[in-house]
Structures are given as structure tokens and as C-alpha cells.
Short mmCIF file of N, CA and C in Angstrom, two decimals:
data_model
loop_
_atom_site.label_atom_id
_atom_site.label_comp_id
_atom_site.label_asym_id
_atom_site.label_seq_id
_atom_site.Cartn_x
_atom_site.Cartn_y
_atom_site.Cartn_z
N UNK P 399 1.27 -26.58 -9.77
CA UNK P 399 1.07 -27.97 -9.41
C UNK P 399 2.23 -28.83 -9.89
N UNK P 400 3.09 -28.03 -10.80
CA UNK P 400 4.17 -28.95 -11.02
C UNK P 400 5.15 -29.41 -10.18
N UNK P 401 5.65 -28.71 -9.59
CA UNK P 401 6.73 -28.74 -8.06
C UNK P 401 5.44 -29.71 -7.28
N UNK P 402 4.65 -30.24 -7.04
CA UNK P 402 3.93 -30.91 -6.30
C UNK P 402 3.18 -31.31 -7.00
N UNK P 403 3.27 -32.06 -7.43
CA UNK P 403 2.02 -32.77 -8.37
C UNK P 403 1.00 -33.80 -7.64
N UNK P 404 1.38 -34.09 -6.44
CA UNK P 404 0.07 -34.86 -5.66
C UNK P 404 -0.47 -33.93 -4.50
N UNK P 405 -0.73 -32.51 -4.64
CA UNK P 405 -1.11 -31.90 -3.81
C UNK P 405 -2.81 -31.17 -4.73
N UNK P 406 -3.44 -31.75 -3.46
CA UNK P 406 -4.72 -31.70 -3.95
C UNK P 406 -5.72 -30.55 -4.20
N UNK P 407 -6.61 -30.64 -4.64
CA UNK P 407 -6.88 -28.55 -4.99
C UNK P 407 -7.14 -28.27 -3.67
N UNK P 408 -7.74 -29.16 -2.82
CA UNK P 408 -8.31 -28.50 -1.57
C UNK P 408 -6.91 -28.07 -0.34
N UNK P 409 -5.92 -28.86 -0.82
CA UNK P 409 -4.64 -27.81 -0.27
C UNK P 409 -4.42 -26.77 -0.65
N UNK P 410 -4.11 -26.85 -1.82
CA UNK P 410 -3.67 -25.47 -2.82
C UNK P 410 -5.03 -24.39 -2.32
N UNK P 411 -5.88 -24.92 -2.18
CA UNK P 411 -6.91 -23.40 -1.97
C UNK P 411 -6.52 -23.13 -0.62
N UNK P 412 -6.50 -24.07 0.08
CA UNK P 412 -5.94 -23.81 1.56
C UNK P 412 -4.79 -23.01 1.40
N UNK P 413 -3.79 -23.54 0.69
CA UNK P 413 -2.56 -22.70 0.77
C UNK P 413 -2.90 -21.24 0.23
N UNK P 414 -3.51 -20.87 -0.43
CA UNK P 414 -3.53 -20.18 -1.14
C UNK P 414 -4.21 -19.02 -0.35
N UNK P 415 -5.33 -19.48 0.13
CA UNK P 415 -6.22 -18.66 0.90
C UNK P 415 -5.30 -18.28 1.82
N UNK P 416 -4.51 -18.77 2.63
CA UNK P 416 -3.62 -18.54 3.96
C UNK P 416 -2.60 -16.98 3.40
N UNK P 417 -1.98 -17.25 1.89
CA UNK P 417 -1.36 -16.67 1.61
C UNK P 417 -2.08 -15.07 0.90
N UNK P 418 -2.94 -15.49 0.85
CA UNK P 418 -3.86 -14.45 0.43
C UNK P 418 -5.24 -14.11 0.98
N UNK P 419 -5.40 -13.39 2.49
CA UNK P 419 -6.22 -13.56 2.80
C UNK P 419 -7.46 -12.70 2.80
N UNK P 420 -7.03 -12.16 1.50
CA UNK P 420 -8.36 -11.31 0.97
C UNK P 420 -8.50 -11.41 -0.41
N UNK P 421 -9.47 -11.59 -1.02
CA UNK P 421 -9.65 -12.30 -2.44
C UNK P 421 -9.14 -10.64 -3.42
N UNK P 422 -9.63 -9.77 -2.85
CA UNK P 422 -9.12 -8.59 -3.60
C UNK P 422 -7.29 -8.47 -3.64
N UNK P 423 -6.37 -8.95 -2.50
CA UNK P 423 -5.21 -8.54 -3.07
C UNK P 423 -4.80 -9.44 -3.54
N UNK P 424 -5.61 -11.26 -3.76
CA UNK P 424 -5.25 -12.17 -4.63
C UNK P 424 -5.65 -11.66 -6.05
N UNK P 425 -6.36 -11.12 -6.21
CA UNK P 425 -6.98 -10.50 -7.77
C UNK P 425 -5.50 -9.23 -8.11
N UNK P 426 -5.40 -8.83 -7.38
CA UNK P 426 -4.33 -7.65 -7.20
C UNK P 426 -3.06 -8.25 -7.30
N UNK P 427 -2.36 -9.12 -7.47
CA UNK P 427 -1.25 -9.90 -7.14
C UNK P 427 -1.37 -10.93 -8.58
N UNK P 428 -2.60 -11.60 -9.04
CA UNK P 428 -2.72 -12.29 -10.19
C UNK P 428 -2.66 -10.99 -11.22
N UNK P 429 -3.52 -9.91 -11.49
CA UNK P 429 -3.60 -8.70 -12.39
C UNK P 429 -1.71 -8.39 -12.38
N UNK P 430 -0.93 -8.41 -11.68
CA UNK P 430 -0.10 -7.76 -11.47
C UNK P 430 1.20 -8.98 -12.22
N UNK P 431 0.86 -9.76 -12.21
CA UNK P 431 1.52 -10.89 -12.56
C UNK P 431 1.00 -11.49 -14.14
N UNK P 432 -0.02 -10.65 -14.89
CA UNK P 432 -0.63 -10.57 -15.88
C UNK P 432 -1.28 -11.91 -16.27
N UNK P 433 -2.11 -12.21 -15.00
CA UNK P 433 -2.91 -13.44 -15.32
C UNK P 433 -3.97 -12.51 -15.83
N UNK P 434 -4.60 -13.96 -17.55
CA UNK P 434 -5.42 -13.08 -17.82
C UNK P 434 -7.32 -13.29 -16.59
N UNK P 435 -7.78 -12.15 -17.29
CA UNK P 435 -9.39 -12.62 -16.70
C UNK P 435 -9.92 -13.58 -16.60
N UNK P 436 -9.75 -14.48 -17.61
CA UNK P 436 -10.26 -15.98 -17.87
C UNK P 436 -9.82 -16.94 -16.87
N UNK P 437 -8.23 -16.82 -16.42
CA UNK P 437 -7.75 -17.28 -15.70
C UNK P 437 -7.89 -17.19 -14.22
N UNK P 438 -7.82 -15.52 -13.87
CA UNK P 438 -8.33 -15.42 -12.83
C UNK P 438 -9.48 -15.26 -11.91
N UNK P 439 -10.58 -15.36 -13.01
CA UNK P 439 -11.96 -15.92 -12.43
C UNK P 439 -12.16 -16.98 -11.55
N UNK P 440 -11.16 -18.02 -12.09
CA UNK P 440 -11.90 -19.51 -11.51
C UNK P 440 -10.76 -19.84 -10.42
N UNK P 441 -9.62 -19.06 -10.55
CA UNK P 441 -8.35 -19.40 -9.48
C UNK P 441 -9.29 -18.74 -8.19
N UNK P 442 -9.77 -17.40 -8.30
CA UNK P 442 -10.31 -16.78 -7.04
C UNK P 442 -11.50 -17.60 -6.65
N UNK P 443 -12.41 -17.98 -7.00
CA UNK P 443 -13.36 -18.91 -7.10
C UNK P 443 -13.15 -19.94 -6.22
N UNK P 444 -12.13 -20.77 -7.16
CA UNK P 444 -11.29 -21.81 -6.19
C UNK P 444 -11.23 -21.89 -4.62
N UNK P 445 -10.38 -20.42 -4.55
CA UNK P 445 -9.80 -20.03 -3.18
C UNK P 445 -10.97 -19.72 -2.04
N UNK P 446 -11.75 -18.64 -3.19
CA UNK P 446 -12.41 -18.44 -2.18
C UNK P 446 -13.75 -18.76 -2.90
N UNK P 447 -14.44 -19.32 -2.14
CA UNK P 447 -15.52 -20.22 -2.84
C UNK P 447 -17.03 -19.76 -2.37
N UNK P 448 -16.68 -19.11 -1.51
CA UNK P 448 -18.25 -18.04 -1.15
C UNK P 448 -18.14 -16.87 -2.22
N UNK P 449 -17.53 -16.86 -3.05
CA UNK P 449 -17.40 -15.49 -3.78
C UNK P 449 -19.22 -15.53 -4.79
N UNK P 450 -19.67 -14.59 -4.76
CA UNK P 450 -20.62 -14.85 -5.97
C UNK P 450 -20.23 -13.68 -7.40
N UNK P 451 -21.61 -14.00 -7.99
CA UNK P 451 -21.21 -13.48 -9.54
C UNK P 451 -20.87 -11.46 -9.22
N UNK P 452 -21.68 -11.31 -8.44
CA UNK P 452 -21.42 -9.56 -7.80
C UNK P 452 -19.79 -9.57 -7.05
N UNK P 453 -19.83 -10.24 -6.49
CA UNK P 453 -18.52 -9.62 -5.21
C UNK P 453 -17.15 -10.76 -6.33
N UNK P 454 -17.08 -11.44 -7.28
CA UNK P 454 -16.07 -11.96 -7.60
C UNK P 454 -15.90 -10.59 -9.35
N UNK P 455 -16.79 -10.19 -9.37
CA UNK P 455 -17.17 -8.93 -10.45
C UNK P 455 -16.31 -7.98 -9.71
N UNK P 456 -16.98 -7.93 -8.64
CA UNK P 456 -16.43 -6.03 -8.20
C UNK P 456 -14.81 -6.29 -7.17
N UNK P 457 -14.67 -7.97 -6.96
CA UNK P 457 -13.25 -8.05 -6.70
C UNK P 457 -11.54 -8.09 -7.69
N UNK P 458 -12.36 -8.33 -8.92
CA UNK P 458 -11.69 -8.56 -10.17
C UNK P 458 -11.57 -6.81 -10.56
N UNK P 459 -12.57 -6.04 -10.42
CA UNK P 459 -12.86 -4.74 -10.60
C UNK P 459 -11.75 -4.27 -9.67
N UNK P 460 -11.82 -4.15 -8.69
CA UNK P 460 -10.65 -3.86 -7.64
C UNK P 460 -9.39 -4.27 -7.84
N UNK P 461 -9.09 -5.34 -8.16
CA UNK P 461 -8.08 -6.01 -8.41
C UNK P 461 -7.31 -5.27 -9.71
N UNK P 462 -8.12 -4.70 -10.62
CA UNK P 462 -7.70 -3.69 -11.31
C UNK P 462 -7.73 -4.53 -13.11
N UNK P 463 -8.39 -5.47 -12.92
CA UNK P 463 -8.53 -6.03 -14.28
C UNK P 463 -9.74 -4.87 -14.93
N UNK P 464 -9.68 -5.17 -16.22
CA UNK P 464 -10.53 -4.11 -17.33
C UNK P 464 -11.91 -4.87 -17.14
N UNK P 465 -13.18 -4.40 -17.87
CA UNK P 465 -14.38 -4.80 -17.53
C UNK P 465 -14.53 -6.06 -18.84
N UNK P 466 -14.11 -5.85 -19.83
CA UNK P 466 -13.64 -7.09 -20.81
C UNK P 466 -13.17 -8.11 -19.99
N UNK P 467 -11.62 -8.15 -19.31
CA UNK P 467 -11.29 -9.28 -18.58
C UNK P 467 -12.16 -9.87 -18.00
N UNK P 468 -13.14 -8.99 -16.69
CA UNK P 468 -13.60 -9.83 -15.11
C UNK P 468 -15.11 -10.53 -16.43
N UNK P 469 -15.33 -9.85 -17.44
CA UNK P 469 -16.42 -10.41 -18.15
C UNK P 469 -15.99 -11.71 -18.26
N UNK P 470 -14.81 -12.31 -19.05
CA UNK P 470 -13.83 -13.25 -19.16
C UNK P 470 -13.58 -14.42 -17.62
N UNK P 471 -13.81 -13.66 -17.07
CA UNK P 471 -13.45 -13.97 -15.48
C UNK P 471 -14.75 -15.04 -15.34
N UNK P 472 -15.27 -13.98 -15.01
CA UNK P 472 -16.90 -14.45 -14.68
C UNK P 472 -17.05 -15.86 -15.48
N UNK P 473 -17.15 -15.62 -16.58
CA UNK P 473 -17.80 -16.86 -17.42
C UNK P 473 -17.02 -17.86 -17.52
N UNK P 474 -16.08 -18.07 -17.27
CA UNK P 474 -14.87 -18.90 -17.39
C UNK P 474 -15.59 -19.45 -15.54
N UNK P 475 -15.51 -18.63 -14.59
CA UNK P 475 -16.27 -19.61 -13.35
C UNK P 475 -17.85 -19.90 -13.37
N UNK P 476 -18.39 -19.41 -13.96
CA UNK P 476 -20.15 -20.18 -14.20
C UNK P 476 -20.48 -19.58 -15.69
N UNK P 477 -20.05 -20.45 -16.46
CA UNK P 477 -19.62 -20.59 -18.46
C UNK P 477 -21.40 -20.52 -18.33
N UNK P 478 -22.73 -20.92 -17.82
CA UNK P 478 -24.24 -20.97 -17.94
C UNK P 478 -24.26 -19.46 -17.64
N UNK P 479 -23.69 -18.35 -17.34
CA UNK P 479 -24.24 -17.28 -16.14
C UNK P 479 -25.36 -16.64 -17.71
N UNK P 480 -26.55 -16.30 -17.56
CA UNK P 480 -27.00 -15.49 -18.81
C UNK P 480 -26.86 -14.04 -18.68
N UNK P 481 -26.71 -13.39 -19.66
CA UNK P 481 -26.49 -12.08 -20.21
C UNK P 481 -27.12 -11.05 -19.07
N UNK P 482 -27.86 -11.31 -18.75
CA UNK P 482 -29.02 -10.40 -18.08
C UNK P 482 -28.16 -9.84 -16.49
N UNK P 483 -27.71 -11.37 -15.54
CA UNK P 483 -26.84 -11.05 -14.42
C UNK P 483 -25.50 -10.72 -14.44
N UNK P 484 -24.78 -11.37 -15.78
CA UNK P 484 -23.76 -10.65 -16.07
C UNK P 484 -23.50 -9.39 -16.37
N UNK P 485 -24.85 -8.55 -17.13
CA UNK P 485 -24.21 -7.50 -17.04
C UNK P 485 -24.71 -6.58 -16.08
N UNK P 486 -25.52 -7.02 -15.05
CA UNK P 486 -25.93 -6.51 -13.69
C UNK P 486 -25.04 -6.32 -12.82
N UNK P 487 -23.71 -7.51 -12.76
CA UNK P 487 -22.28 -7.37 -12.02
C UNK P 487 -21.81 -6.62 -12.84
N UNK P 488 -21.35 -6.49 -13.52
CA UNK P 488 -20.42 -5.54 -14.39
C UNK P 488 -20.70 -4.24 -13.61
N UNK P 489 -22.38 -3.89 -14.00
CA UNK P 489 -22.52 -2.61 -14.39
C UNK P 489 -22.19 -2.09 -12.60
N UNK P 490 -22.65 -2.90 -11.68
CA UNK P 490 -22.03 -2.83 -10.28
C UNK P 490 -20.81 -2.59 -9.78
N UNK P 491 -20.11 -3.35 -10.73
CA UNK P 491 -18.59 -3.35 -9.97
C UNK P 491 -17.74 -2.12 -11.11
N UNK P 492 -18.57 -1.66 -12.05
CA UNK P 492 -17.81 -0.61 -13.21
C UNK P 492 -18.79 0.13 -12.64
N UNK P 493 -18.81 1.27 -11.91
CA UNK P 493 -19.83 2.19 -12.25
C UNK P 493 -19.58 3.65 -13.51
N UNK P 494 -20.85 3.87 -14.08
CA UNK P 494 -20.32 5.04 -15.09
C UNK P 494 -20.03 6.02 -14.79
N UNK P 495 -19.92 7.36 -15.49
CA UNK P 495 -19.17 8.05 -15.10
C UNK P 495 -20.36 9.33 -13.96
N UNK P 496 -21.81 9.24 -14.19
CA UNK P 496 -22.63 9.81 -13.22
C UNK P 496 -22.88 9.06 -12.28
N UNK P 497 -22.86 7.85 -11.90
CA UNK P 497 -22.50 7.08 -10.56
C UNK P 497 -21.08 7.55 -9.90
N UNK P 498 -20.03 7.47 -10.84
CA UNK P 498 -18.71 7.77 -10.14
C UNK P 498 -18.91 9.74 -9.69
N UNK P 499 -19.51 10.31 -10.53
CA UNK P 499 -20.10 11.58 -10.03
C UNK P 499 -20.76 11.79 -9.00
N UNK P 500 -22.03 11.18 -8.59
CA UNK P 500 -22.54 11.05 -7.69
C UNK P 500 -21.69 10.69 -6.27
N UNK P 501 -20.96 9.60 -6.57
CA UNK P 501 -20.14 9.22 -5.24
C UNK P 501 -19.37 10.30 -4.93
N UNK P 502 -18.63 10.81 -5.76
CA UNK P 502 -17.68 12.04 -5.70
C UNK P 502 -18.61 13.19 -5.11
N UNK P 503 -19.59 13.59 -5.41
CA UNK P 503 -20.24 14.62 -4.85
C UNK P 503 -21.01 14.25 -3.19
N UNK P 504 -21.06 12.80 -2.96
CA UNK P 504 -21.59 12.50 -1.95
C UNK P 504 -20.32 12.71 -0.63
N UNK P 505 -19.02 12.35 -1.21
CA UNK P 505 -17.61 12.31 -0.64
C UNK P 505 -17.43 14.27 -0.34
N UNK P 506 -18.19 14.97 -1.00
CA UNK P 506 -17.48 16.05 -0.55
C UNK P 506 -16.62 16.58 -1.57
N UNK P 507 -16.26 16.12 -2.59
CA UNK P 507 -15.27 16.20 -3.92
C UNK P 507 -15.78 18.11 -4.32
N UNK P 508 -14.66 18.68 -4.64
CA UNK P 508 -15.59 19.94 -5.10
C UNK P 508 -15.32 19.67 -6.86
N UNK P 509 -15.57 20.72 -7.71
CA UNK P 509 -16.12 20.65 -9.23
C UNK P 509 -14.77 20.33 -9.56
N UNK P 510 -13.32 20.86 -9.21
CA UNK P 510 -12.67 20.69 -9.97
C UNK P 510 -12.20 18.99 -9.76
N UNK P 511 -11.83 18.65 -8.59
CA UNK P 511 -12.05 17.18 -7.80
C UNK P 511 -12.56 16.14 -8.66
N UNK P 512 -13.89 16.37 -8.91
CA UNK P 512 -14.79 15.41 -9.05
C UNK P 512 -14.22 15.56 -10.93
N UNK P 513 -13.96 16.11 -11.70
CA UNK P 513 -13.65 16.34 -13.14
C UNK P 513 -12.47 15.96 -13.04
N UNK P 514 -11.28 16.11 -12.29
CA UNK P 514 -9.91 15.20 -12.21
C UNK P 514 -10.07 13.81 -12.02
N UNK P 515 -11.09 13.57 -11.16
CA UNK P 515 -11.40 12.06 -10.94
C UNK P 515 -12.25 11.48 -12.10
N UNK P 516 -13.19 12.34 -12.62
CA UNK P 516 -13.71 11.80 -13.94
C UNK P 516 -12.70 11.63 -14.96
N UNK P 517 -12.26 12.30 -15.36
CA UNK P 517 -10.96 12.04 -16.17
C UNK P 517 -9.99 10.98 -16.22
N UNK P 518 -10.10 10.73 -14.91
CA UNK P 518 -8.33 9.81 -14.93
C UNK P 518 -9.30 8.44 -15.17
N UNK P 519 -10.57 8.45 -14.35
CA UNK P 519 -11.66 6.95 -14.44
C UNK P 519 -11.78 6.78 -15.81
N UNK P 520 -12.09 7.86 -16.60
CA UNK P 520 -13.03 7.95 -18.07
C UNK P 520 -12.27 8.76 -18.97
N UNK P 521 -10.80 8.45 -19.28
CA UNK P 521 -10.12 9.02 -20.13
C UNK P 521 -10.45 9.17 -21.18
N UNK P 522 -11.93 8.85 -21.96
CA UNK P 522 -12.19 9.02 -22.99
C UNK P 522 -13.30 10.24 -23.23
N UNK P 523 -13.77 10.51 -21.85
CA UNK P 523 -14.78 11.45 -21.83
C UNK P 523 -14.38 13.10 -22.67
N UNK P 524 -15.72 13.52 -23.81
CA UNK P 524 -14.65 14.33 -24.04
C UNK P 524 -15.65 15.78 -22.87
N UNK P 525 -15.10 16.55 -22.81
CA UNK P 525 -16.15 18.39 -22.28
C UNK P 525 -17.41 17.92 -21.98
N UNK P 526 -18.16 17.64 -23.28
CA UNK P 526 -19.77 17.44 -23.00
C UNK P 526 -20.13 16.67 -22.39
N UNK P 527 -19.60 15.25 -22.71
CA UNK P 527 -19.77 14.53 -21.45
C UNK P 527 -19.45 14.47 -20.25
N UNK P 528 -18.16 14.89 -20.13
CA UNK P 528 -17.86 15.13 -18.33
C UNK P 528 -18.85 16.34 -18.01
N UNK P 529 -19.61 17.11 -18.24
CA UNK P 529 -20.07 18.20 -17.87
C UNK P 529 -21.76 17.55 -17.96
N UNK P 530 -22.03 17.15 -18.87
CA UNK P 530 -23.62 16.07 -18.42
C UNK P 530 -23.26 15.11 -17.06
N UNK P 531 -22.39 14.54 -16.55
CA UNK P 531 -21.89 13.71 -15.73
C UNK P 531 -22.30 14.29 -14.64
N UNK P 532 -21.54 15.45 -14.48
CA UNK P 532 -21.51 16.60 -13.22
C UNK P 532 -22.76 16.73 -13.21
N UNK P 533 -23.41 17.35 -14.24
CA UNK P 533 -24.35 18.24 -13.93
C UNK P 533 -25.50 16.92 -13.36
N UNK P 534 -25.88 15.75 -14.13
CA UNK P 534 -26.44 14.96 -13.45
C UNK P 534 -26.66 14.40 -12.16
N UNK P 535 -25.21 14.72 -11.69
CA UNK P 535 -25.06 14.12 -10.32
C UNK P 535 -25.17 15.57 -9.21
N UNK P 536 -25.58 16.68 -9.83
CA UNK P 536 -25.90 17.84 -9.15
C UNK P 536 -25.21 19.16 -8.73
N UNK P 537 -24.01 19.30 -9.35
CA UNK P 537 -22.93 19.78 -9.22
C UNK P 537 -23.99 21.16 -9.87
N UNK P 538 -23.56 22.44 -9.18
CA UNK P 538 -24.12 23.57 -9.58
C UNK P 538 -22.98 24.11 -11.15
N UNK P 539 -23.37 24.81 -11.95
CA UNK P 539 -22.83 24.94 -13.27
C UNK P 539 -21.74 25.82 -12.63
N UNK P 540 -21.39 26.45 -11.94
CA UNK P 540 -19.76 27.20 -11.48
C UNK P 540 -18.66 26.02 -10.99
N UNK P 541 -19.34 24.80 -10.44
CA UNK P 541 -18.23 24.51 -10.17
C UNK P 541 -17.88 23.26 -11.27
N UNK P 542 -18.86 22.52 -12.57
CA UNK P 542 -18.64 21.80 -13.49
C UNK P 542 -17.80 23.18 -14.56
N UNK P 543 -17.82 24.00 -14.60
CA UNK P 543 -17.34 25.25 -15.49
C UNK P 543 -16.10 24.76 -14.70
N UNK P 544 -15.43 24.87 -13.49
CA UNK P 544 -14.08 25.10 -12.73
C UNK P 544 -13.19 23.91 -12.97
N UNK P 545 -14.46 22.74 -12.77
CA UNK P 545 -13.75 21.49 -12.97
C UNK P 545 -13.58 20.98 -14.64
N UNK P 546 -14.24 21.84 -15.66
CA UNK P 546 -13.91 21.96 -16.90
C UNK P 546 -12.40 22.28 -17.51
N UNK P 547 -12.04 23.34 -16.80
CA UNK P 547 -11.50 24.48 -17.47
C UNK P 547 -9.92 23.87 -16.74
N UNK P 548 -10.33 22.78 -15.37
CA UNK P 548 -9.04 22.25 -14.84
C UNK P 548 -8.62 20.84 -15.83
N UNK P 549 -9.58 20.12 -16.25
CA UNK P 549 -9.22 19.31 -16.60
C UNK P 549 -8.91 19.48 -18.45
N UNK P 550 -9.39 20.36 -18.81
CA UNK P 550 -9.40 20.69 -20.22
C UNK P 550 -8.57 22.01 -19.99
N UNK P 551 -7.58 22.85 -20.07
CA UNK P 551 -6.79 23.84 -20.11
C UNK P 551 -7.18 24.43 -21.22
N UNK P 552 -6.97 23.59 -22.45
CA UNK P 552 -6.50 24.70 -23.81
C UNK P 552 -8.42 24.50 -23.92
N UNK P 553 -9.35 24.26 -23.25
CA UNK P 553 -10.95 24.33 -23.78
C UNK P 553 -11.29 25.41 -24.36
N UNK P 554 -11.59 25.82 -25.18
CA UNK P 554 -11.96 27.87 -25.68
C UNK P 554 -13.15 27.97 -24.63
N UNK P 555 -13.32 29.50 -24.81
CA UNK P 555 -14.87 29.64 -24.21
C UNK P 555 -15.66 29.55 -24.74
N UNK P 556 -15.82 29.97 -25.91
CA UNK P 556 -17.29 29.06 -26.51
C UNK P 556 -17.32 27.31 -26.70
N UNK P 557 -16.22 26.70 -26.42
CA UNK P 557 -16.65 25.45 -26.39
C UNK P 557 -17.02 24.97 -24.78
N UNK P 558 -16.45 25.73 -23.71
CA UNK P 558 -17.18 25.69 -22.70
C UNK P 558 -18.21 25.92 -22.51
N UNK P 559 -18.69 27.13 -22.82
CA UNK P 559 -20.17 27.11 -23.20
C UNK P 559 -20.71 26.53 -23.34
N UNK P 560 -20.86 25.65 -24.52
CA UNK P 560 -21.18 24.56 -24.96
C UNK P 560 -21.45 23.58 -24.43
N UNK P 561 -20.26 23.41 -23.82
CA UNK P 561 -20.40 21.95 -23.11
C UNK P 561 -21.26 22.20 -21.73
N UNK P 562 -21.27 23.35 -21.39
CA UNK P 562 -22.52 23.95 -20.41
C UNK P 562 -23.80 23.87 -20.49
N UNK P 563 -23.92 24.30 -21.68
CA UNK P 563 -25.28 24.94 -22.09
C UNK P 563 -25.88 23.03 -22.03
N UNK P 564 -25.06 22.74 -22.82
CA UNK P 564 -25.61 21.40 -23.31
C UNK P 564 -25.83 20.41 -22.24
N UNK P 565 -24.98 20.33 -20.99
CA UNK P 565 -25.64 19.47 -19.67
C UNK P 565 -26.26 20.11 -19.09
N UNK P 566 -26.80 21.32 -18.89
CA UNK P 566 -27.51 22.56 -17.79
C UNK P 566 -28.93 22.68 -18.58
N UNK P 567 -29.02 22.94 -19.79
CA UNK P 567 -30.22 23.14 -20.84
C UNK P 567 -31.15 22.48 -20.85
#
């Protein structure tokens, strides 16, 4: 607004919207430019003003901000939202790692697939949990064993086991 200082928000959203005409690669373009969450809650908001607390969640999610930020996001555009719907968007636009299983197994993903994709989503997951993940979302135990042993190399076999026995059991 400095280069124009009498240009009114309802231009700037105009402009803005024109220049960005999908709120996800405006989230994608602010993330990238390291606006934080706080910030880019209420700019997308702005722009696009049909957004609600779900689709400005799972566009911030897309956009590639962390689930801390779009939390930041969110409340910074409706500071009243209570605990309860906030973390109803979240948990929507983050899914865990047996939702992201499930989708993967619905896509066709085979064991080792769906454990590369758990991994890179849930870099913190260690064996046991990526292997409860799988097995939850229905993956038969040969191919959570395949997608183990790809994403974990140095795993021993008795800790595969393990991490078998313990989501299959």
C-alpha cells in the first residue's frame, strides 16, 4: 500500500484476486515468499472472501504452510473461532498418517508406495508406527513388511518383526 497509498482494500483484493486466481497458488506464492501464517490468513481472506474456516485451513495446507502456521492463519482471520472447529479444520486439511494410508491404498499405492509416501508426509514416524498406519488402513502384512524394509534399509529382522507383530497382533 505504500507505492499507492489511496488505493482502497476493495481494489487491492480486486487486484489481487485477478493476479491470483486461485486462493491455493496465492497461499503458494505468500508461503514461498515467507509470509508468516498469521499474515497469510487474513491477506487470503481478504482476496477471497467466500473462503471459510475448512477450505482457508486446507488452502493454507496446500499452500504448503505447517499446521502451527494455518493454526496462526486461521485465528488471526476469525481471532473468536473456538477450539472445537479449529481443530476440526486442521484435522481436515492435515490428515494423519492412517487417513494418508487409507487414501494411498484407495489410489492403488502398493506397500512399498504407500511407506515412501508415509515417510516423506511423517518423517518422524518411526517402524511401529508406519506399520500400525498400513496395517490400519488394510494393507495385507507382505506388503507393510516390503514397504518396511524399503523405507527402513538397515531395519534388523527381529525389529521387523516387531514392528509386525505389533500392528497385525
Amino acid at each position: 500500500m505504500a507505492v499507492w497509498p489511496q488505493t482502497s482494500p476493495q481494489d487491492l483484493a480486486a487486484a489481487l484476486a485477478q493476479a491470483y486466481p486461485d486462493s491455493v497458488q496465492m497461499a503458494s506464492r505468500l508461503f514461498a515468499q515467507r509470509v508468516p501464517g498469521a499474515d497469510c490468513g487474513p491477506q487470503l481472506l481478504h482476496t477471497f472472501p467466500t473462503l471459510t474456516l475448512d477450505t482457508l485451513a486446507s488452502t493454507m495446507a496446500k499452500g504448503g504452510y505447517a499446521v502451527a502456521d494455518t493454526s496462526k492463519g486461521l485465528l488471526a482471520a476469525w481471532p473468536q473461532t473456538p477450539p472445537q472447529p479449529l481443530a476440526e479444520a486442521l484435522i481436515q486439511a492435515y490428515p494423519g498418517p492412517v487417513q494418508t494410508a487409507r487414501g494411498l491404498r484407495a489410489q492403488g499405492a502398493t506397500g512399498v508406495g504407500c511407506a515412501t509416501s508415509l515417510h516423506k508426509a511423517f518423517p518422524e514416524l518411526v517402524a511401529k508406527d508406519l506399520a500400525a498406519a498400513m496395517a490400519q488402513a488394510g494393507y495385507p502384512v507382505e506388503d507393510t513388511g516390503a514397504g518396511l524394509t524399503a523405507v527402513f534399509p538397515g531395519l534388523s529382522p527381529l525389529d521387523l518383526s516387531i514392528a509386525l507383530i505389533s500392528a497385525y497382533h
